[in-house]
Coordinates of C-alpha atoms in Angstrom, one line a residue:
X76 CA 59.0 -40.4 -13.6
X77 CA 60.4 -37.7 -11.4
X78 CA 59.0 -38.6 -7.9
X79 CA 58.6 -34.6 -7.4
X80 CA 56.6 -34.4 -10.8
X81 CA 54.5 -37.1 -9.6
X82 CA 54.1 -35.9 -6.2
X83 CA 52.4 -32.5 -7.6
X84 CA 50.7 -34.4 -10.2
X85 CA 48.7 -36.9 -7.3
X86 CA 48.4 -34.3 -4.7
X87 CA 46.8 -31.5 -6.9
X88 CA 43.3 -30.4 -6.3
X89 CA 40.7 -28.1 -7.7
X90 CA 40.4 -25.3 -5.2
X91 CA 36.8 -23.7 -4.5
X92 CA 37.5 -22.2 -1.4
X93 CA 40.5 -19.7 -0.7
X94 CA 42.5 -18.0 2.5
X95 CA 41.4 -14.8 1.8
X96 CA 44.1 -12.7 4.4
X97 CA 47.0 -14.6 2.3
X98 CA 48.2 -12.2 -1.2
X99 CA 50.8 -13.7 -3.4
X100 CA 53.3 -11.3 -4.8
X101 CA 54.2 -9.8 -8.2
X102 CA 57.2 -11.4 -8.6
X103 CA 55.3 -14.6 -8.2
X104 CA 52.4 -13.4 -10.5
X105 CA 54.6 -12.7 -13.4
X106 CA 57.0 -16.5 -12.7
X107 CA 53.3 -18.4 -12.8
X108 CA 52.9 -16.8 -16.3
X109 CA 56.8 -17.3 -17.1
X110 CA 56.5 -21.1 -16.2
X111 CA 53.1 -20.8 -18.5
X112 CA 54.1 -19.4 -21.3
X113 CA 57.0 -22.4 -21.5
X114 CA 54.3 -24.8 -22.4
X115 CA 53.8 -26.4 -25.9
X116 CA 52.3 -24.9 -28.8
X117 CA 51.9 -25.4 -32.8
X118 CA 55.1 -23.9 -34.5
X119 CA 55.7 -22.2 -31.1
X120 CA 53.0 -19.6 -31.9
X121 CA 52.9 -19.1 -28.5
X122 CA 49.0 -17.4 -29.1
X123 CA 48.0 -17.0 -25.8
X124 CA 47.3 -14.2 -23.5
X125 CA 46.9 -13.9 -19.7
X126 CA 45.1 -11.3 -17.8
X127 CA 45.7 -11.0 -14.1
X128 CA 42.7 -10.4 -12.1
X129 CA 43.6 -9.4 -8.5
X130 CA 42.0 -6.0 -7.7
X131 CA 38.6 -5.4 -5.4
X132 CA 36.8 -3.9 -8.3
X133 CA 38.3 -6.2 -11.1
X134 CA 37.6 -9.0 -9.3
X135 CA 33.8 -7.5 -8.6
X136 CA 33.7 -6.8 -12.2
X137 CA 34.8 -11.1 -12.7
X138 CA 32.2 -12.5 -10.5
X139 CA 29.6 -10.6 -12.4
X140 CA 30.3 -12.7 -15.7
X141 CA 30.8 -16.1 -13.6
X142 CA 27.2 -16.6 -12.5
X143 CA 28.2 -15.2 -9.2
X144 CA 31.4 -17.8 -8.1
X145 CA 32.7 -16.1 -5.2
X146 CA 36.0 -17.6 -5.5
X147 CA 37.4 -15.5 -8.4
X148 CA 36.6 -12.9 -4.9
X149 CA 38.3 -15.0 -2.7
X150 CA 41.3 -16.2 -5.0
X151 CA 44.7 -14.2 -4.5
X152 CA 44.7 -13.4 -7.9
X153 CA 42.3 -15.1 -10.9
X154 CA 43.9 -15.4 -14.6
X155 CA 41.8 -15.1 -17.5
X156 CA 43.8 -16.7 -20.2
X157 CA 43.0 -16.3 -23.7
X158 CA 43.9 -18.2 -27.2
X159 CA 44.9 -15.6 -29.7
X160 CA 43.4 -16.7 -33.5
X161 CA 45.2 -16.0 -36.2
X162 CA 47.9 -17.0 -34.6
X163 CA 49.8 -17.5 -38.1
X164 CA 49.9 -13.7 -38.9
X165 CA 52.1 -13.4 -35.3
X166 CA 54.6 -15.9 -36.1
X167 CA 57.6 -14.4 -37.7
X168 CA 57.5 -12.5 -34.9
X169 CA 57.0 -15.8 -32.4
X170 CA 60.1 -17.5 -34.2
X171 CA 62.4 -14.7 -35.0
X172 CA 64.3 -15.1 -31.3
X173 CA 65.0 -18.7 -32.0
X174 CA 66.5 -17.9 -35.4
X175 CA 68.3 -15.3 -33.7
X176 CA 69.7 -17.6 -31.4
X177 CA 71.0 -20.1 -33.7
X178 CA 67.9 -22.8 -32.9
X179 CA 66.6 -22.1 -36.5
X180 CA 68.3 -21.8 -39.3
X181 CA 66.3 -19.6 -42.0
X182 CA 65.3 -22.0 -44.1
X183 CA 63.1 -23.8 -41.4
X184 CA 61.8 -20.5 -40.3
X185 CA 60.5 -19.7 -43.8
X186 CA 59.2 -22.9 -44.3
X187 CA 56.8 -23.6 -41.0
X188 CA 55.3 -20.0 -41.4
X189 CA 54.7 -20.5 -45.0
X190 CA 52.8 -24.3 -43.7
X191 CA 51.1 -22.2 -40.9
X192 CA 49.6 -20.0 -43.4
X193 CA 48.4 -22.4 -46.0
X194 CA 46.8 -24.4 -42.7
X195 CA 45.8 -21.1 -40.9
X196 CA 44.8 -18.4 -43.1
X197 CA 40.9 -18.6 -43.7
X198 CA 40.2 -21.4 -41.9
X199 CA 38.3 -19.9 -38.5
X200 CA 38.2 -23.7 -37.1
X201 CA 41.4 -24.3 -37.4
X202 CA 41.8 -21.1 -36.0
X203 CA 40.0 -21.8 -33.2
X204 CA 40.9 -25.3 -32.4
X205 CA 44.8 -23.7 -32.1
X206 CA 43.4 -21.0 -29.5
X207 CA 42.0 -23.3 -27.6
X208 CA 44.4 -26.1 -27.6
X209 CA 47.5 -23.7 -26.5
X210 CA 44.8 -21.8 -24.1
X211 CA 44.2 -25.3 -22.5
X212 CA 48.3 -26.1 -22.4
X213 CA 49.2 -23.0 -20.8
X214 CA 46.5 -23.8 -18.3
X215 CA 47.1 -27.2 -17.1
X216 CA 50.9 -25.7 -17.2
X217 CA 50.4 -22.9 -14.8
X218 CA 48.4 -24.9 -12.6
X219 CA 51.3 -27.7 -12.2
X220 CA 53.3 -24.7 -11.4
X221 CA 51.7 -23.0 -8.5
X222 CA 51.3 -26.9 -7.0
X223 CA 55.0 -26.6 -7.6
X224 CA 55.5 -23.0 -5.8
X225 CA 52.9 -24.3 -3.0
X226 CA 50.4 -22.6 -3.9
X227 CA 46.6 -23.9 -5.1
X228 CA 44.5 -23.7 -7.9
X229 CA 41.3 -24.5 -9.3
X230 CA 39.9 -24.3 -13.1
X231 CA 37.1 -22.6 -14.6
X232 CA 34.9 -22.9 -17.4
X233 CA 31.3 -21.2 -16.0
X234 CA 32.1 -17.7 -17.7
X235 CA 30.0 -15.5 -19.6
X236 CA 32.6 -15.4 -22.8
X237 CA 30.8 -12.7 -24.5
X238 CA 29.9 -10.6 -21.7
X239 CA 34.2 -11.4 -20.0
X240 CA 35.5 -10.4 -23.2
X241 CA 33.4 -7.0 -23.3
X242 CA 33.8 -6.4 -19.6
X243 CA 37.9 -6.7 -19.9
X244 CA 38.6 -5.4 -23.0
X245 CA 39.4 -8.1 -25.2
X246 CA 40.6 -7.8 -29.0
X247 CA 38.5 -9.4 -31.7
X248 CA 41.2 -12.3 -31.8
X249 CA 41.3 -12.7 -28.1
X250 CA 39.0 -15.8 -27.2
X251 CA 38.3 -16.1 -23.3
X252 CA 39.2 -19.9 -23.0
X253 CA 39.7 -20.3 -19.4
X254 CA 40.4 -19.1 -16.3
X255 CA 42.3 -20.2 -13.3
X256 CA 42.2 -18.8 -9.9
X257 CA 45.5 -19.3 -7.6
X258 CA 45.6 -18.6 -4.0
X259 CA 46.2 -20.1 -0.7
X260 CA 43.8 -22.9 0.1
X261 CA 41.6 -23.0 3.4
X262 CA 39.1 -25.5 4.7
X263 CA 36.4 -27.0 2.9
X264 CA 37.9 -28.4 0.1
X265 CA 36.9 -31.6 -1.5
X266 CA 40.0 -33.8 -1.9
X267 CA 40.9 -34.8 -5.2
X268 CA 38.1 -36.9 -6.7
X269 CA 38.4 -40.4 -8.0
X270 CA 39.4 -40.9 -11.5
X271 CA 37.6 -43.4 -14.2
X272 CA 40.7 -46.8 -13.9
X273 CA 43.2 -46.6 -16.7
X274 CA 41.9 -49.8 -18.7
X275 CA 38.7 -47.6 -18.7
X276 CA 39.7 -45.1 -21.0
X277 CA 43.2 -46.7 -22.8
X278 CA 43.4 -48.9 -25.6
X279 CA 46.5 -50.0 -27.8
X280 CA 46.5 -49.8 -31.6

């Protein structure tokens, strides 16, 4: 393994407790989500979305729907991402570029959307399960990321989904899976904790 890969991988931490004076700019706002949006996903439907939550009152309007957490306050900038369902109906659209650019020829194109909707269409698990598996990618992703840019993050699951998704907006199709807050980290923070040992929880088939 890369030693730089491992590096960010061993010194990573879940962040509760930000710098609040430090800000981290657009440019690296939009090359978090860039670097997010690179991870893996089923045909490449690439069905995620990410809102950027960095404003006083948006961020007021967050920590109402997460029981209070005052980090989403304290974060530079907290992302709500979201696994699109339906993802099928958006994939000619997801695969066209690669066609375009000679990655996929037509015949492969045609083929994995018609598989995608014979999987996809009416099945609101499957549905699901996708939006939350590329939700969950694009997470971990971004988070390896800002470790990477030297910044911190932490993960979130305590969210109101119903009440998030009226509060911000969110399509029908839009499913609130996570959110992760990035910032500058300040003291107070647990180190990362002890895992479960590897024979724990591998076996061989």
């Amino acid at each position: 393994m890369n030693d730089t890969m491992k590096t960010l991988i061993e010194a990573r931490i879940s962040v509760n407790h930000y710098d609040t004076t430090r800000d981290i700019s657009d440019e690296q706002l939009a090359e978090l989500v860039r670097l997010s949006t690179l991870a893996p996903s089923a045909y490449n439907f690439q069905n995620w979305k990410f809102i950027a939550i960095r404003t006083v009152d948006a961020k007021a309007r967050l920590k109402t729907v997460c029981y209070g957490q005052q980090k989403v306050v304290d974060a530079a900038v907290t992302y709500i991402i979201c696994g699109k369902l339906a993802a099928h109906k958006g994939l000619p659209d997801a695969l066209r570029p690669s066609v375009e650019a000679g990655m996929l020829n037509q015949s492969v194109y045609e083929s994995w959307i018609a598989a995608a909707c014979r999987a996809h269409e009416g099945n609101e698990q499957l549905q699901r399960d996708e939006a939350m598996r590329s939700a969950s990618l694009a997470a971990m992703t971004l988070m390896l990321a800002a470790q990477g840019m030297g910044l911190s993050s932490g993960s979130m699951s305590g969210f109101d989904a119903s009440a998030l998704a009226q509060e911000f907006g969110l399509a029908p199709d839009e499913l609130p899976v996570i959110l992760v807050t990035v910032g500058y980290t300040t003291e107070g923070n647990w180190p990362q904790k002890l895992r479960k040992p590897v024979h724990e929880v591998l076996t061989f088939a």
